[in-house]
Amino acid sequence: MDTQAEHSERDRSSEPPAGSEERSRFSRVRGALTSVRSRRRRILVVGVAVVALLFSAFVVQPFLIPSGSMEPTLRVGDRVLVNKLAYRFGSGPERGDVVVFDGTGSFVREDLDENPVAALARGAASSLGLAEPADTDFVKRVVGVGGDRVVCCDARGRLRVNGVPVDETYLHPGDTASGAPFDIVVPQGTLWMMGDHRSRSSDSRDHLGSPGGGMVPVERVTGRVDWLGWPPARIGGLEGTGAFDGVRAPGGAHG
């Protein structure tokens, strides 16, 4: 038996196949590139999320409409875009504006408890319009500003603001200005808020006997609803109203 030949065969069989080292090196490089691409994707996703949160925190915030209290102007499931810069440069909310505000201390108790972790998660999702807003967030229409006297109702069932009757063409079909009479003067620095679907809206009227009398401090306003962002058939700017054009300020100047 040719033992030398046998040893030669064994030696050759124990050597790595031709090109295996190159293939191994290629696999390592490919794995490294895949890992780099994966890290880059994660960084990109985190970066986009951070930019979106910052944008919604300071400029425009999506807001999911959870109820029918503002129908027909806003419908359940609408996603509106809230202009958070609308009142940042000296101007304040005006009669007829549709706004989002924090109702803490006016529409809900100051001591409303919520799990901090759940509140953080909900806040992040709602700030992107992906979840219903917090229980303290509301969307209503400004009907009275500081100093206004708002009375319901005249002989034709209309609100009167500073003695001027208001034709609220935006009200839900079949609704009246209010099912319950009231006569209030809005303190300076606060707002009187009402929903467009008056028969289904829990608004300032429901908190007349509460601390603050249903008045919302101006500083609690998050921003003005200027655009509809969803569904596609409703995308566009929110239509304004001329209902309060004839209302004058309490002192007699044009309001």
C-alpha positions as a printed Julia matrix, in Angstrom:
255×3 Matrix{Float64}:
   0.0    0.0    0.0
   1.29   3.43  -0.89
   1.17   5.14   2.51
   2.74   8.27   1.12
  -0.09   8.66  -1.38
  -2.62   8.0    1.38
  -1.1   10.72   3.57
  -1.13  13.11   0.64
  -4.83  12.46   0.05
  -5.6   13.07   3.75
  -3.55  16.25   3.76
  -5.41  17.59   0.77
  -8.81  16.67   2.24
  -8.05  18.59   5.43
  -7.26  21.8    3.52
 -10.08  24.32   3.18
 -11.78  24.33  -0.23
 -10.4   26.78  -2.71
 -11.88  30.26  -2.21
 -13.41  29.51   1.24
 -11.36  32.23   2.92
 -12.61  34.79   0.41
 -16.19  33.64   0.94
 -15.8   33.91   4.71
 -14.38  37.4    4.39
 -17.25  38.38   2.08
 -19.79  37.03   4.58
 -18.24  39.06   7.39
 -18.24  42.22   5.31
 -21.84  41.62   4.21
 -22.91  41.06   7.81
 -21.18  44.25   8.9
 -22.87  46.24   6.12
 -26.26  44.77   7.05
 -25.69  45.73  10.69
 -24.72  49.29   9.67
 -27.8   49.63   7.45
 -30.01  48.33  10.26
 -28.55  50.86  12.72
 -29.01  53.64  10.19
 -32.67  52.68   9.7
 -33.26  52.72  13.45
 -31.56  56.1   13.79
 -33.63  57.45  10.89
 -36.89  56.2   12.42
 -36.0   57.7   15.81
 -34.93  60.96  14.16
 -38.17  61.26  12.2
 -40.2   60.54  15.36
 -38.3   63.2   17.33
 -38.75  65.79  14.57
 -42.48  64.95  14.34
 -42.9   65.3   18.12
 -41.04  68.62  18.18
 -43.09  69.9   15.24
 -46.34  68.9   16.92
 -45.17  70.4   20.22
 -44.44  73.85  18.84
 -45.98  74.36  15.38
 -48.85  72.14  14.17
 -50.37  69.3   16.17
 -52.69  66.63  14.77
 -55.77  66.07  16.91
 -58.22  63.17  16.65
 -61.87  64.16  17.05
 -63.37  61.67  19.55
 -67.02  62.77  19.71
 -69.84  64.37  17.77
 -70.03  67.55  19.9
 -68.74  69.7   17.01
 -70.85  68.21  14.2
 -71.36  69.05  11.43
 -68.17  71.15  11.41
 -66.05  68.29  12.74
 -67.0   64.62  12.66
 -66.02  61.64  14.78
 -62.71  60.25  13.49
 -61.63  63.46  11.75
 -58.0   64.36  12.21
 -57.57  68.09  12.4
 -54.38  70.15  12.39
 -54.09  72.62  15.25
 -52.12  75.79  14.55
 -50.12  76.32  17.75
 -48.61  79.57  16.48
 -52.0   81.23  15.89
 -51.97  83.09  19.21
 -48.24  83.25  19.93
 -47.54  86.75  18.61
 -49.91  89.03  20.45
 -53.3   88.08  19.01
 -55.8   86.11  21.04
 -58.72  83.79  20.33
 -61.63  85.51  18.61
 -65.35  84.8   18.57
 -66.08  82.05  16.08
 -62.65  80.4   16.3
 -62.61  76.62  16.72
 -59.9   75.82  19.25
 -58.37  72.95  21.19
 -57.81  73.64  24.88
 -56.89  72.01  28.16
 -60.03  71.92  30.28
 -58.22  71.28  33.56
 -59.78  73.48  36.22
 -62.71  74.52  34.03
 -64.23  71.45  32.37
 -62.52  68.81  34.55
 -61.17  68.74  38.09
 -57.63  69.86  38.83
 -56.94  66.61  40.72
 -57.84  64.21  37.89
 -55.55  61.21  38.43
 -53.87  59.24  35.65
 -51.08  56.68  35.62
 -47.91  58.67  34.71
 -46.6   56.03  32.29
 -49.98  55.68  30.58
 -50.27  59.46  30.42
 -46.85  59.73  28.75
 -47.67  57.06  26.18
 -51.09  58.54  25.47
 -49.6   62.01  25.17
 -47.02  60.9   22.6
 -49.61  59.04  20.52
 -52.24  61.79  20.71
 -49.68  64.46  19.81
 -49.23  62.63  16.5
 -52.98  62.2   16.02
 -52.72  58.42  16.48
 -54.86  58.12  19.59
 -57.77  59.85  21.24
 -56.75  62.99  23.13
 -56.39  63.05  26.89
 -59.56  63.37  28.97
 -58.59  66.97  29.7
 -58.37  68.05  26.03
 -61.43  69.53  24.31
 -62.33  71.11  20.99
 -65.05  73.8   20.99
 -65.99  77.09  19.36
 -65.24  80.41  21.03
 -68.58  82.2   21.53
 -67.59  84.86  24.07
 -64.27  86.58  24.89
 -63.29  88.65  27.92
 -65.89  91.31  28.76
 -68.62  89.89  26.51
 -72.15  89.44  27.75
 -73.65  86.27  26.25
 -77.4   85.74  26.66
 -79.66  82.92  25.55
 -81.97  83.36  24.0
 -83.91  86.05  22.09
 -87.46  85.64  20.77
 -86.14  83.79  17.72
 -84.04  81.4   19.78
 -80.72  83.04  18.97
 -77.77  83.91  21.18
 -77.17  87.58  21.83
 -73.58  88.73  22.32
 -73.25  92.29  23.65
 -76.85  92.84  22.61
 -76.38  91.69  19.03
 -78.26  88.56  17.83
 -76.0   85.91  16.28
 -77.13  83.74  13.37
 -75.16  80.55  13.96
 -75.38  78.87  10.56
 -72.82  76.26  11.63
 -75.15  74.62  14.19
 -76.17  71.01  13.75
 -79.45  70.78  11.77
 -82.39  70.76  14.18
 -80.42  72.22  17.1
 -81.26  75.49  18.84
 -78.72  77.88  20.3
 -79.26  76.3   23.7
 -81.88  74.2   25.41
 -81.27  76.02  28.7
 -81.33  79.81  29.17
 -78.32  81.65  30.57
 -77.05  85.19  30.97
 -73.34  85.53  31.69
 -70.5   88.04  31.48
 -67.16  86.55  30.47
 -64.33  87.62  32.82
 -61.25  89.15  31.24
 -58.63  86.6   30.27
 -61.18  83.82  29.8
 -63.41  82.38  27.07
 -66.97  81.05  26.84
 -66.92  77.83  24.8
 -69.76  75.97  23.06
 -69.98  73.01  20.7
 -71.72  73.22  17.33
 -73.9   70.19  18.12
 -75.55  71.94  21.05
 -77.85  69.09  22.03
 -74.85  66.74  22.36
 -72.16  69.1   23.58
 -70.97  69.29  27.16
 -69.51  72.78  27.22
 -69.36  75.99  29.26
 -73.11  75.8   29.92
 -72.68  72.58  31.89
 -70.13  74.12  34.24
 -71.9   77.35  35.24
 -72.15  76.1   38.82
 -68.6   74.79  38.96
 -65.5   76.71  40.12
 -64.65  79.09  37.3
 -68.21  79.06  35.99
 -67.3   77.17  32.82
 -64.91  79.91  31.68
 -61.68  78.67  30.05
 -58.5   80.68  30.71
 -56.92  81.93  27.49
 -53.56  80.45  28.49
 -55.15  76.99  28.43
 -55.78  77.22  24.68
 -53.49  74.86  22.75
 -54.17  76.39  19.35
 -56.68  77.1   16.6
 -58.07  74.39  14.32
 -57.13  75.67  10.88
 -57.07  72.53   8.69
 -58.62  69.11   8.24
 -55.99  66.45   7.57
 -58.14  63.3    7.34
 -60.14  61.66   5.78
 -58.91  62.43   2.24
 -62.31  63.65   1.03
 -62.3   66.38   3.71
 -58.68  67.56   3.51
 -58.41  71.33   3.38
 -58.76  74.49   5.4
 -61.5   74.77   8.01
 -64.21  77.11   6.8
 -64.55  80.26   8.89
 -67.75  81.96  10.01
 -69.06  85.49   9.73
 -71.65  84.93  12.46
 -69.97  87.36  14.87
 -68.99  90.07  12.38
 -71.65  92.48  13.69
 -70.81  91.98  17.36
 -69.21  94.95  19.06
 -66.87  94.94  22.03
 -68.5   95.64  25.41
 -67.3   99.25  25.43
 -68.94  99.97  22.08
 -65.9   99.6   19.84
 -66.22  97.07  17.04
 -65.3   93.62  18.33
